[in-house]
mmCIF file of C-alpha atoms in Angstrom:
data_model
loop_
_atom_site.group_PDB
_atom_site.id
_atom_site.type_symbol
_atom_site.label_atom_id
_atom_site.label_comp_id
_atom_site.label_asym_id
_atom_site.label_seq_id
_atom_site.Cartn_x
_atom_site.Cartn_y
_atom_site.Cartn_z
ATOM 1 C CA SER G 1 50.407 152.861 -21.497
ATOM 2 C CA ALA G 2 46.847 150.753 -21.431
ATOM 3 C CA ALA G 3 47.125 147.219 -20.383
ATOM 4 C CA ALA G 4 48.250 145.384 -23.421
ATOM 5 C CA PRO G 5 46.190 142.255 -24.121
ATOM 6 C CA ARG G 6 47.971 139.200 -22.953
ATOM 7 C CA PRO G 7 48.975 136.689 -25.310
ATOM 8 C CA TRP G 8 47.811 133.845 -23.061
ATOM 9 C CA LYS G 9 44.421 132.834 -22.813
ATOM 10 C CA LEU G 10 43.380 131.766 -19.254
ATOM 11 C CA PHE G 11 41.483 128.568 -18.231
ATOM 12 C CA GLY G 12 40.434 127.480 -14.962
ATOM 13 C CA ALA G 13 40.039 123.770 -14.414
ATOM 14 C CA MET G 14 38.647 121.528 -11.580
ATOM 15 C CA CYS G 15 39.944 118.416 -10.398
ATOM 16 C CA LEU G 16 37.108 116.796 -8.382
ATOM 17 C CA LEU G 17 38.268 114.160 -6.253
ATOM 18 C CA ARG G 18 36.137 111.555 -4.510
ATOM 19 C CA LEU G 19 37.813 110.338 -1.376
ATOM 20 C CA PRO G 20 38.368 106.814 -0.314
ATOM 21 C CA ARG G 21 35.801 105.201 1.643
ATOM 22 C CA ILE G 22 37.477 102.197 2.823
ATOM 23 C CA THR G 23 41.183 101.846 3.916
ATOM 24 C CA GLN G 24 43.512 100.059 1.382
ATOM 25 C CA PRO G 25 44.432 96.422 1.948
ATOM 26 C CA LEU G 26 47.397 95.896 4.231
ATOM 27 C CA GLU G 27 50.550 94.880 2.747
ATOM 28 C CA LYS G 28 52.138 91.664 3.474
ATOM 29 C CA VAL G 29 54.767 93.130 6.106
ATOM 30 C CA GLU G 30 51.923 95.391 7.713
ATOM 31 C CA GLU G 31 49.868 92.033 8.024
ATOM 32 C CA GLU G 32 52.334 89.890 9.678
ATOM 33 C CA MET G 33 53.541 92.795 12.006
ATOM 34 C CA ALA G 34 49.785 93.154 12.975
ATOM 35 C CA ALA G 35 49.359 89.382 13.709
ATOM 36 C CA LEU G 36 52.421 89.479 15.836
ATOM 37 C CA MET G 37 51.420 92.466 17.937
ATOM 38 C CA GLU G 38 48.039 90.865 18.499
ATOM 39 C CA GLN G 39 49.363 87.795 19.863
ATOM 40 C CA ILE G 40 51.886 89.644 22.075
ATOM 41 C CA GLU G 41 49.070 91.766 23.403
ATOM 42 C CA LEU G 42 47.088 88.545 23.930
ATOM 43 C CA GLU G 43 49.793 86.913 25.898
ATOM 44 C CA LYS G 44 50.520 89.694 27.908
ATOM 45 C CA SER G 45 46.898 90.880 28.791
ATOM 46 C CA LEU G 46 44.830 90.227 32.032
ATOM 47 C CA TYR G 47 41.296 88.652 32.357
ATOM 48 C CA SER G 48 38.434 90.860 31.783
ATOM 49 C CA ASP G 49 35.518 90.994 34.229
ATOM 50 C CA HIS G 50 33.601 88.819 31.746
ATOM 51 C CA GLU G 51 36.243 86.151 31.453
ATOM 52 C CA ILE G 52 36.412 85.939 35.023
ATOM 53 C CA ARG G 53 32.804 85.701 35.612
ATOM 54 C CA LYS G 54 32.853 82.641 32.926
ATOM 55 C CA LEU G 55 35.771 80.857 34.590
ATOM 56 C CA GLU G 56 34.123 80.828 37.834
ATOM 57 C CA GLU G 57 30.760 79.547 36.719
ATOM 58 C CA GLU G 58 32.542 76.850 34.714
ATOM 59 C CA GLU G 59 34.193 75.788 37.943
ATOM 60 C CA GLN G 60 30.872 75.878 39.478
ATOM 61 C CA LEU G 61 29.171 73.534 37.069
ATOM 62 C CA GLN G 62 31.977 71.133 37.481
ATOM 63 C CA ARG G 63 31.378 71.216 41.198
ATOM 64 C CA LYS G 64 27.656 70.504 40.721
ATOM 65 C CA LYS G 65 28.265 67.607 38.551
ATOM 66 C CA GLU G 66 30.753 66.005 40.967
ATOM 67 C CA SER G 67 28.799 66.819 44.152
ATOM 68 C CA LEU G 68 25.438 68.305 45.226
ATOM 69 C CA TYR G 69 26.194 71.021 47.451
ATOM 70 C CA ASP G 70 25.471 73.828 45.186
ATOM 71 C CA GLU G 71 21.866 74.745 46.192
ATOM 72 C CA ASP G 72 22.766 77.492 48.627
ATOM 73 C CA GLU G 73 25.353 79.027 46.386
ATOM 74 C CA ALA G 74 22.993 79.077 43.311
ATOM 75 C CA HIS G 75 20.410 81.237 44.796
ATOM 76 C CA GLY G 76 22.801 84.213 45.004
ATOM 77 C CA ARG G 77 23.900 83.875 41.416
ATOM 78 C CA THR G 78 22.060 85.668 38.557
ATOM 79 C CA VAL G 79 19.997 83.468 36.107
ATOM 80 C CA ILE G 80 21.820 84.193 33.086
ATOM 81 C CA LEU G 81 25.149 82.387 32.880
ATOM 82 C CA ALA G 82 27.839 84.160 30.998
ATOM 83 C CA ARG G 83 27.948 81.238 28.664
ATOM 84 C CA ASP G 84 24.607 81.946 27.371
ATOM 85 C CA LEU G 85 25.340 85.555 26.993
ATOM 86 C CA GLU G 86 28.256 84.736 24.913
ATOM 87 C CA GLU G 87 26.229 82.395 22.691
ATOM 88 C CA LYS G 88 23.741 85.070 22.175
ATOM 89 C CA TRP G 89 26.316 87.564 20.990
ATOM 90 C CA GLU G 90 27.744 84.928 18.677
ATOM 91 C CA GLN G 91 24.289 84.530 17.132
ATOM 92 C CA LYS G 92 23.940 88.426 16.997
ATOM 93 C CA PHE G 93 27.164 88.727 15.125
ATOM 94 C CA LEU G 94 26.506 85.859 12.643
ATOM 95 C CA GLN G 95 23.357 87.897 11.827
ATOM 96 C CA PHE G 96 25.442 90.919 10.915
ATOM 97 C CA LYS G 97 26.367 91.032 7.243
ATOM 98 C CA ALA G 98 29.033 93.669 6.276
ATOM 99 C CA ALA G 99 28.919 95.398 2.999
ATOM 100 C CA PRO G 100 31.077 94.249 0.281
ATOM 101 C CA ARG G 101 34.183 95.733 -0.369
ATOM 102 C CA ILE G 102 34.456 95.060 -3.978
ATOM 103 C CA THR G 103 31.333 96.518 -5.341
ATOM 104 C CA ASP G 104 31.703 97.348 -8.889
ATOM 105 C CA ALA G 105 34.563 95.459 -9.859
ATOM 106 C CA ASP G 106 31.970 93.072 -10.672
ATOM 107 C CA LYS G 107 30.606 95.529 -13.038
ATOM 108 C CA LYS G 108 33.623 94.879 -15.258
ATOM 109 C CA ASN G 109 35.188 98.331 -14.807
ATOM 110 C CA ASP G 110 32.320 100.524 -15.550
ATOM 111 C CA ARG G 111 34.405 103.701 -15.215
ATOM 112 C CA THR G 112 31.540 105.900 -15.107
ATOM 113 C CA SER G 113 29.920 105.018 -11.812
ATOM 114 C CA LEU G 114 31.232 106.371 -8.575
ATOM 115 C CA ASP G 115 31.053 103.090 -6.356
ATOM 116 C CA ARG G 116 34.048 101.797 -8.193
ATOM 117 C CA LYS G 117 37.392 101.729 -6.191
ATOM 118 C CA LEU G 118 36.236 102.255 -2.939
ATOM 119 C CA ASP G 119 39.781 102.361 -1.598
ATOM 120 C CA SER G 120 41.222 104.897 -3.409
ATOM 121 C CA ASN G 121 40.701 108.535 -4.897
ATOM 122 C CA LEU G 122 38.437 109.073 -7.946
ATOM 123 C CA MET G 123 38.840 111.973 -10.410
ATOM 124 C CA LEU G 124 36.517 113.222 -12.800
ATOM 125 C CA LEU G 125 37.718 113.327 -16.512
ATOM 126 C CA VAL G 126 35.642 114.879 -19.376
ATOM 127 C CA LYS G 127 35.665 114.811 -22.941
ATOM 128 C CA GLN G 128 36.050 118.344 -24.327
ATOM 129 C CA LYS G 129 36.704 119.884 -27.865
ATOM 130 C CA ILE G 130 39.730 122.042 -27.945
ATOM 131 C CA GLY G 131 40.802 123.468 -31.546
ATOM 132 C CA ASN G 132 39.946 120.568 -33.691
ATOM 133 C CA GLN G 133 40.667 117.719 -31.242
ATOM 134 C CA GLU G 134 38.352 116.029 -28.735
ATOM 135 C CA LEU G 135 40.391 115.326 -25.828
ATOM 136 C CA TRP G 136 39.824 113.830 -22.276
ATOM 137 C CA LEU G 137 40.604 116.726 -19.775
ATOM 138 C CA LEU G 138 39.815 117.858 -16.147
ATOM 139 C CA PRO G 139 36.719 119.862 -16.931
ATOM 140 C CA GLN G 140 37.826 123.405 -17.799
ATOM 141 C CA VAL G 141 36.307 126.540 -18.871
ATOM 142 C CA GLU G 142 37.608 129.920 -19.987
ATOM 143 C CA TRP G 143 38.510 132.713 -17.585
ATOM 144 C CA GLN G 144 36.340 135.871 -17.924
ATOM 145 C CA PRO G 145 37.759 139.108 -16.822
ATOM 146 C CA GLY G 146 36.429 140.295 -13.371
ATOM 147 C CA GLU G 147 36.195 136.678 -12.092
ATOM 148 C CA THR G 148 38.437 135.118 -9.816
ATOM 149 C CA LEU G 149 40.298 132.063 -11.014
ATOM 150 C CA ARG G 150 38.530 129.861 -8.294
ATOM 151 C CA GLY G 151 35.319 131.000 -9.632
ATOM 152 C CA THR G 152 36.073 129.978 -13.174
ATOM 153 C CA ALA G 153 36.979 126.562 -11.810
ATOM 154 C CA GLU G 154 33.875 126.268 -9.996
ATOM 155 C CA ARG G 155 31.736 127.459 -12.992
ATOM 156 C CA ALA G 156 33.534 124.727 -14.827
ATOM 157 C CA MET G 157 32.419 122.149 -12.417
ATOM 158 C CA ALA G 158 28.907 123.590 -12.657
ATOM 159 C CA THR G 159 28.730 123.325 -16.353
ATOM 160 C CA PHE G 160 29.554 119.716 -16.459
ATOM 161 C CA LEU G 161 27.824 118.533 -13.137
ATOM 162 C CA GLY G 162 24.805 120.629 -12.660
ATOM 163 C CA ASP G 163 24.426 123.491 -9.995
ATOM 164 C CA HIS G 164 23.830 121.832 -6.856
ATOM 165 C CA ILE G 165 26.985 119.548 -6.044
ATOM 166 C CA GLU G 166 28.266 119.425 -2.710
ATOM 167 C CA ALA G 167 32.101 119.743 -3.338
ATOM 168 C CA LYS G 168 34.202 121.665 -0.965
ATOM 169 C CA VAL G 169 37.085 123.554 -2.876
ATOM 170 C CA LEU G 170 40.134 123.566 -1.160
ATOM 171 C CA GLY G 171 41.263 127.024 -0.910
ATOM 172 C CA ASN G 172 41.847 130.105 -3.184
ATOM 173 C CA ALA G 173 45.283 129.205 -4.636
ATOM 174 C CA PRO G 174 45.618 126.929 -7.614
ATOM 175 C CA TYR G 175 47.398 123.681 -7.280
ATOM 176 C CA GLY G 176 49.079 123.312 -10.639
ATOM 177 C CA ILE G 177 49.388 125.006 -14.082
ATOM 178 C CA TYR G 178 49.759 123.714 -17.593
ATOM 179 C CA LYS G 179 50.596 125.810 -20.326
ATOM 180 C CA TYR G 180 50.790 125.054 -23.958
ATOM 181 C CA LYS G 181 51.238 126.930 -27.116
ATOM 182 C CA PHE G 182 48.723 126.617 -29.984
ATOM 183 C CA PRO G 183 50.066 125.140 -33.360
ATOM 184 C CA ARG G 184 51.408 127.746 -35.631
ATOM 185 C CA ALA G 185 48.523 127.863 -37.970
ATOM 186 C CA ILE G 186 46.351 129.270 -35.234
ATOM 187 C CA ARG G 187 48.899 131.514 -33.583
ATOM 188 C CA THR G 188 48.291 135.260 -33.770
ATOM 189 C CA GLU G 189 50.063 138.093 -31.921
ATOM 190 C CA ASN G 190 47.631 138.203 -29.165
ATOM 191 C CA ASN G 191 46.922 134.535 -28.932
ATOM 192 C CA VAL G 192 50.072 132.517 -28.352
ATOM 193 C CA GLY G 193 48.788 129.744 -26.028
ATOM 194 C CA ALA G 194 46.693 129.041 -23.147
ATOM 195 C CA LYS G 195 47.547 128.441 -19.582
ATOM 196 C CA VAL G 196 45.256 126.048 -17.410
ATOM 197 C CA PHE G 197 45.191 126.597 -13.528
ATOM 198 C CA PHE G 198 44.092 123.616 -11.799
ATOM 199 C CA PHE G 199 41.978 123.818 -8.403
ATOM 200 C CA LYS G 200 41.038 120.687 -6.378
ATOM 201 C CA ALA G 201 37.674 120.021 -4.561
ATOM 202 C CA PHE G 202 36.419 117.134 -2.460
ATOM 203 C CA LEU G 203 33.128 115.709 -3.371
ATOM 204 C CA GLN G 204 31.197 115.480 -0.141
ATOM 205 C CA SER G 205 27.794 113.661 -1.277
ATOM 206 C CA SER G 206 28.242 110.483 -3.143
ATOM 207 C CA ASP G 207 24.933 110.907 -4.965
ATOM 208 C CA LEU G 208 25.219 112.650 -8.540
ATOM 209 C CA SER G 209 21.724 111.964 -9.822
ATOM 210 C CA GLN G 210 21.456 115.260 -11.379
ATOM 211 C CA ALA G 211 21.379 115.368 -15.314
ATOM 212 C CA LYS G 212 24.766 115.508 -16.748
ATOM 213 C CA LEU G 213 25.325 117.856 -19.619
ATOM 214 C CA LYS G 214 27.788 115.976 -21.531
ATOM 215 C CA ALA G 215 27.701 112.314 -21.562
ATOM 216 C CA ASP G 216 31.288 111.657 -21.903
ATOM 217 C CA TYR G 217 32.682 111.727 -18.473
ATOM 218 C CA LEU G 218 34.635 109.151 -16.301
ATOM 219 C CA TRP G 219 35.713 108.682 -12.856
ATOM 220 C CA VAL G 220 39.330 107.395 -12.872
ATOM 221 C CA THR G 221 41.967 106.601 -10.402
ATOM 222 C CA LYS G 222 45.417 108.201 -10.534
ATOM 223 C CA LYS G 223 47.016 104.967 -12.282
ATOM 224 C CA GLU G 224 44.163 105.170 -14.975
ATOM 225 C CA LEU G 225 44.998 108.626 -15.698
ATOM 226 C CA GLY G 226 47.672 107.732 -18.079
ATOM 227 C CA ASP G 227 45.262 105.823 -20.300
ATOM 228 C CA TYR G 228 43.409 109.035 -21.103
ATOM 229 C CA LEU G 229 45.705 112.021 -20.850
ATOM 230 C CA LYS G 230 48.306 113.221 -22.769
ATOM 231 C CA SER G 231 51.847 112.856 -21.506
ATOM 232 C CA GLU G 232 52.846 116.540 -20.944
ATOM 233 C CA TYR G 233 49.545 117.389 -19.263
ATOM 234 C CA LEU G 234 49.606 114.040 -17.462
ATOM 235 C CA LYS G 235 53.093 115.170 -16.077
ATOM 236 C CA LYS G 236 51.816 118.475 -14.616
ATOM 237 C CA VAL G 237 48.658 117.051 -13.240
ATOM 238 C CA ASN G 238 50.291 114.028 -11.377
ATOM 239 C CA ARG G 239 52.499 116.627 -9.556
ATOM 240 C CA PHE G 240 49.608 117.874 -7.247
ATOM 241 C CA LEU G 241 47.986 114.456 -6.830
ATOM 242 C CA LEU G 242 48.458 112.451 -3.471
ATOM 243 C CA ASP G 243 47.628 108.872 -3.857
ATOM 244 C CA ASP X 1 86.997 102.811 57.000
ATOM 245 C CA ALA X 2 88.324 105.712 55.269
ATOM 246 C CA LEU X 3 84.911 106.264 53.581
ATOM 247 C CA LEU X 4 83.095 106.090 57.051
ATOM 248 C CA GLY X 5 85.387 108.583 58.814
ATOM 249 C CA CYS X 6 84.469 111.507 56.634
ATOM 250 C CA HIS X 7 84.407 114.959 58.343
ATOM 251 C CA ARG X 8 81.019 116.345 57.927
ATOM 252 C CA SER X 9 81.198 120.022 57.115
ATOM 253 C CA TYR X 10 79.932 121.478 60.359
ATOM 254 C CA ARG X 11 78.971 124.907 60.854
ATOM 255 C CA SER X 12 81.906 126.147 62.964
ATOM 256 C CA ARG X 13 84.138 124.924 60.142
ATOM 257 C CA PRO X 14 85.368 126.868 57.243
ATOM 258 C CA THR X 15 83.984 124.705 54.690
ATOM 259 C CA HIS X 16 80.380 124.727 55.740
ATOM 260 C CA GLY X 17 77.962 125.077 53.002
ATOM 261 C CA ILE X 18 80.260 124.114 50.525
ATOM 262 C CA GLY X 19 77.954 122.389 48.208
ATOM 263 C CA LYS X 20 75.220 125.251 47.867
ATOM 264 C CA PHE X 21 74.560 126.326 44.699
ATOM 265 C CA LYS X 22 70.858 127.657 44.572
ATOM 266 C CA TYR X 23 71.821 131.089 45.497
ATOM 267 C CA LEU X 24 73.804 131.295 42.290
ATOM 268 C CA LEU X 25 70.605 130.503 39.821
ATOM 269 C CA PRO X 26 68.431 133.437 38.707
ATOM 270 C CA LYS X 27 65.220 133.809 40.763
ATOM 271 C CA GLU X 28 62.045 132.170 39.427
ATOM 272 C CA PRO X 29 58.624 133.986 40.090
ATOM 273 C CA PRO X 30 56.306 132.023 42.245
ATOM 274 C CA LYS X 31 53.899 129.536 40.371
ATOM 275 C CA LYS X 32 50.714 130.787 39.739
ATOM 276 C CA ARG X 33 47.670 128.374 39.878
ATOM 277 C CA LYS X 34 45.450 130.355 37.269
ATOM 278 C CA GLU X 35 45.203 129.474 33.602
ATOM 279 C CA LYS X 36 45.485 132.506 31.296
ATOM 280 C CA VAL X 37 43.337 132.788 28.417
ATOM 281 C CA GLN X 38 44.439 132.295 24.787
ATOM 282 C CA MET X 39 45.896 134.907 22.425
ATOM 283 C CA LYS X 40 44.442 135.438 19.073
ATOM 284 C CA GLU X 41 46.407 135.844 15.954
ATOM 285 C CA ILE X 42 45.924 137.688 12.340
ATOM 286 C CA ASP X 43 43.210 135.869 10.491
ATOM 287 C CA ALA X 44 42.764 137.988 7.261
ATOM 288 C CA GLY X 45 45.246 139.915 5.331
ATOM 289 C CA THR X 46 47.824 139.811 2.903
ATOM 290 C CA GLU X 47 49.835 137.229 4.923
ATOM 291 C CA TYR X 48 46.715 135.013 5.319
ATOM 292 C CA GLN X 49 47.636 132.959 8.507
ATOM 293 C CA TYR X 50 45.033 131.213 10.580
ATOM 294 C CA GLY X 51 45.174 131.761 14.373
ATOM 295 C CA ASP X 52 44.761 128.878 16.497
ATOM 296 C CA VAL X 53 43.238 125.793 14.682
ATOM 297 C CA ASN X 54 41.977 122.708 16.565
ATOM 298 C CA ILE X 55 41.882 119.383 15.094
ATOM 299 C CA GLN X 56 39.778 117.385 17.102
ATOM 300 C CA MET X 57 39.373 113.587 16.320
ATOM 301 C CA THR X 58 36.532 111.507 17.829
ATOM 302 C CA SER X 59 35.901 108.037 17.969
ATOM 303 C CA HIS X 60 34.826 104.938 20.026
ATOM 304 C CA ASP X 61 38.181 102.912 19.601
ATOM 305 C CA LEU X 62 40.677 104.339 22.211
ATOM 306 C CA CYS X 63 43.977 103.016 20.386
ATOM 307 C CA LEU X 64 42.842 104.095 17.113
ATOM 308 C CA VAL X 65 42.331 107.751 18.072
ATOM 309 C CA GLU X 66 45.536 107.904 20.091
ATOM 310 C CA HIS X 67 47.621 106.402 17.403
ATOM 311 C CA PHE X 68 45.955 108.902 14.799
ATOM 312 C CA ALA X 69 46.530 112.023 17.292
ATOM 313 C CA GLN X 70 50.274 110.928 17.745
ATOM 314 C CA TYR X 71 50.586 110.565 13.931
ATOM 315 C CA VAL X 72 49.131 114.145 13.230
ATOM 316 C CA HIS X 73 51.285 115.467 16.049
ATOM 317 C CA ARG X 74 54.360 114.216 14.415
ATOM 318 C CA LEU X 75 53.280 115.077 10.920
ATOM 319 C CA CYS X 76 53.174 118.857 12.185
ATOM 320 C CA ASN X 77 56.157 118.505 13.732
ATOM 321 C CA ARG X 78 58.034 117.212 10.584
ATOM 322 C CA LEU X 79 56.167 119.960 8.574
ATOM 323 C CA SER X 80 57.437 122.612 11.125
ATOM 324 C CA ILE X 81 54.058 123.735 12.062
ATOM 325 C CA ARG X 82 54.051 124.919 15.625
ATOM 326 C CA VAL X 83 51.893 122.421 17.795
ATOM 327 C CA ASN X 84 50.734 124.533 20.904
ATOM 328 C CA GLU X 85 49.014 121.636 22.742
ATOM 329 C CA SER X 86 47.764 118.267 22.273
ATOM 330 C CA TYR X 87 45.069 117.194 24.892
ATOM 331 C CA ALA X 88 42.182 114.771 25.280
ATOM 332 C CA MET X 89 38.917 115.552 26.278
ATOM 333 C CA PRO X 90 37.138 113.590 28.956
ATOM 334 C CA THR X 91 35.816 110.437 27.686
ATOM 335 C CA LYS X 92 31.837 110.017 27.372
ATOM 336 C CA THR X 93 30.080 106.837 28.038
ATOM 337 C CA ASN X 94 26.847 106.116 26.467
ATOM 338 C CA GLU X 95 24.775 102.897 27.667
ATOM 339 C CA VAL X 96 22.726 101.573 24.923
ATOM 340 C CA LEU X 97 19.605 99.423 25.443
ATOM 341 C CA PHE X 98 17.902 97.298 23.199
ATOM 342 C CA MET X 99 13.976 96.601 23.758
ATOM 343 C CA GLU X 100 13.358 93.490 21.934
ATOM 344 C CA GLU X 101 9.770 92.659 21.943
ATOM 345 C CA ARG X 102 9.715 89.233 20.616
ATOM 346 C CA GLY X 103 7.801 87.289 23.096
ATOM 347 C CA SER X 104 9.387 88.274 26.442
ATOM 348 C CA LYS X 105 10.682 92.049 26.598
ATOM 349 C CA MET X 106 14.366 91.802 26.911
ATOM 350 C CA GLN X 107 16.829 94.464 27.603
ATOM 351 C CA LEU X 108 20.198 94.054 26.198
ATOM 352 C CA ASP X 109 22.738 96.668 27.469
ATOM 353 C CA ALA X 110 25.830 97.640 25.684
ATOM 354 C CA VAL X 111 28.228 100.317 27.091
ATOM 355 C CA LEU X 112 30.111 102.415 24.350
ATOM 356 C CA THR X 113 32.712 105.168 25.237
ATOM 357 C CA THR X 114 33.551 108.088 22.987
ATOM 358 C CA HIS X 115 37.088 109.408 23.161
ATOM 359 C CA GLN X 116 38.077 112.794 21.838
ATOM 360 C CA ARG X 117 41.693 114.162 21.255
ATOM 361 C CA VAL X 118 42.473 117.610 20.128
ATOM 362 C CA VAL X 119 45.687 119.137 18.698
ATOM 363 C CA GLN X 120 46.204 122.672 18.524
ATOM 364 C CA ILE X 121 48.085 124.235 15.810
ATOM 365 C CA ARG X 122 49.399 127.896 15.366
ATOM 366 C CA GLY X 123 50.691 129.408 12.312
ATOM 367 C CA LEU X 124 49.034 127.739 9.521
ATOM 368 C CA SER X 125 49.392 129.611 6.256
ATOM 369 C CA SER X 126 46.571 129.555 4.187
ATOM 370 C CA THR X 127 48.458 128.335 0.909
ATOM 371 C CA PHE X 128 49.493 125.102 2.936
ATOM 372 C CA ALA X 129 46.127 124.473 5.075
ATOM 373 C CA PRO X 130 44.295 122.562 2.004
ATOM 374 C CA ILE X 131 47.232 120.514 1.669
ATOM 375 C CA LEU X 132 47.671 119.460 5.133
ATOM 376 C CA LEU X 133 43.704 118.933 5.346
ATOM 377 C CA GLU X 134 43.911 116.636 2.145
ATOM 378 C CA ILE X 135 46.878 114.548 3.753
ATOM 379 C CA ILE X 136 45.151 114.119 7.111
ATOM 380 C CA GLN X 137 41.772 113.264 5.225
ATOM 381 C CA SER X 138 43.348 110.663 2.969
ATOM 382 C CA ASN X 139 45.125 109.148 6.193
ATOM 383 C CA GLN X 140 41.988 108.921 8.182
ATOM 384 C CA PRO X 141 41.460 105.540 9.746
ATOM 385 C CA GLU X 142 37.926 104.045 9.673
ATOM 386 C CA GLY X 143 35.597 105.006 12.604
ATOM 387 C CA VAL X 144 37.321 108.107 13.297
ATOM 388 C CA HIS X 145 35.601 111.677 13.026
ATOM 389 C CA LEU X 146 37.668 114.452 11.995
ATOM 390 C CA LEU X 147 36.962 118.073 12.786
ATOM 391 C CA MET X 148 39.020 121.050 12.125
ATOM 392 C CA LYS X 149 37.845 124.497 13.534
ATOM 393 C CA GLN X 150 39.263 127.719 14.825
ATOM 394 C CA HIS X 151 39.900 127.813 18.630
ATOM 395 C CA THR X 152 37.297 129.740 20.436
ATOM 396 C CA GLU X 153 36.961 130.710 24.272
ATOM 397 C CA ALA X 154 34.000 128.163 24.466
ATOM 398 C CA ASP X 155 36.535 125.565 23.428
ATOM 399 C CA PHE X 156 38.803 126.625 26.047
ATOM 400 C CA LYS X 157 36.289 126.859 28.624
ATOM 401 C CA SER X 158 34.943 123.483 28.047
ATOM 402 C CA ARG X 159 38.088 121.907 29.207
ATOM 403 C CA LEU X 160 37.678 123.692 32.803
ATOM 404 C CA LYS X 161 35.433 122.309 35.293
ATOM 405 C CA SER X 162 32.769 124.641 36.946
ATOM 406 C CA ARG X 163 32.974 125.219 40.469
ATOM 407 C CA PRO X 164 29.220 125.437 41.756
ATOM 408 C CA GLU X 165 30.336 126.498 45.416
ATOM 409 C CA LEU X 166 32.362 129.366 44.236
ATOM 410 C CA GLU X 167 29.630 130.572 41.684
ATOM 411 C CA GLU X 168 27.082 130.459 44.650
ATOM 412 C CA LEU X 169 29.407 132.476 46.964
ATOM 413 C CA LEU X 170 29.843 135.235 44.051
ATOM 414 C CA ALA X 171 26.430 135.238 43.525
ATOM 415 C CA GLU X 172 25.746 135.721 47.327
ATOM 416 C CA MET X 173 28.202 138.531 47.298
ATOM 417 C CA SER X 174 26.815 140.457 44.352
#
């Protein structure tokens, strides 16, 4: 018999992740352990070349102050003392300023910017209209026959963010699936419900200055997903998200 | 005195050679010095398994790189992925010279060492590979570059040292 049209509509959705840039702050146990290990290593370690040189030169200076022998020895030594080198290095270090770790926490939770939480994964959420409601979802687009599901997901990404995004899609296999049935009013024989397949991608470049088609987008961490997604959807999505 | 006065099993005694056992073991083939080239596995197909995959980690900080390599190795052990080899590439030392031209020309030197560790994996199924990649990437420490690529002959040969005298002799012969 001919292929019966399936009652489920298929959607491909893309979960675009921005990887963390900085390591997460250590917990209390980890910090104490690290401090202890450092102290042990320091006590067990031997002097390096630079430190030996420094000690020798300090002894020489002391001898110079007490007696005046050292004119013969001073010719053999180098002009620059180890102490001066250290001072130079200290000055250079003070000139160096590290970039701030908490950049846009200052901006009062501006969830549309990518610089927000540099130590955790950020995901893209888009407001989409499904049926009658406007919902916050991972960007999804309906599957067209003849297209791979991964292609659908990439198309979904392209419709919301423009064509040239450097995102690396991880593999051809979907990560999760969410299926729901339409409310009875719309249900027909051919259209019982919909299945959404999730794919993951990593955002390579951090600059998304291209035009965005829909203005309602958010970059959200895993914990904040609960504020926006519905509970059933959230459960399925949480299954494939690492933290 | 009883300990000192033991009778050594001499050749005329019937107990000569009483402790020998090596003749009972199976014979081992003599050890060869040459390394054999690697084998390749199926790459595409319905099973979709990758052949040998190299995970290369480079960094300036030795402790970090070693600990990360150990972590990756243990992770693969736990996930029952077969690890062929886990080796280190020779370190590269870079001398950085600053030319400051404020007043007197000063040259400040800095010596940087780059370390590289490689973990070689076999039998990675393609449904699992992106998950593994994600785990490793999300646990990457700062200052460590990660590179995952398939193993090639060139990679294998980069570990071996070239012998100029042998090459000269071969060139003379042919």
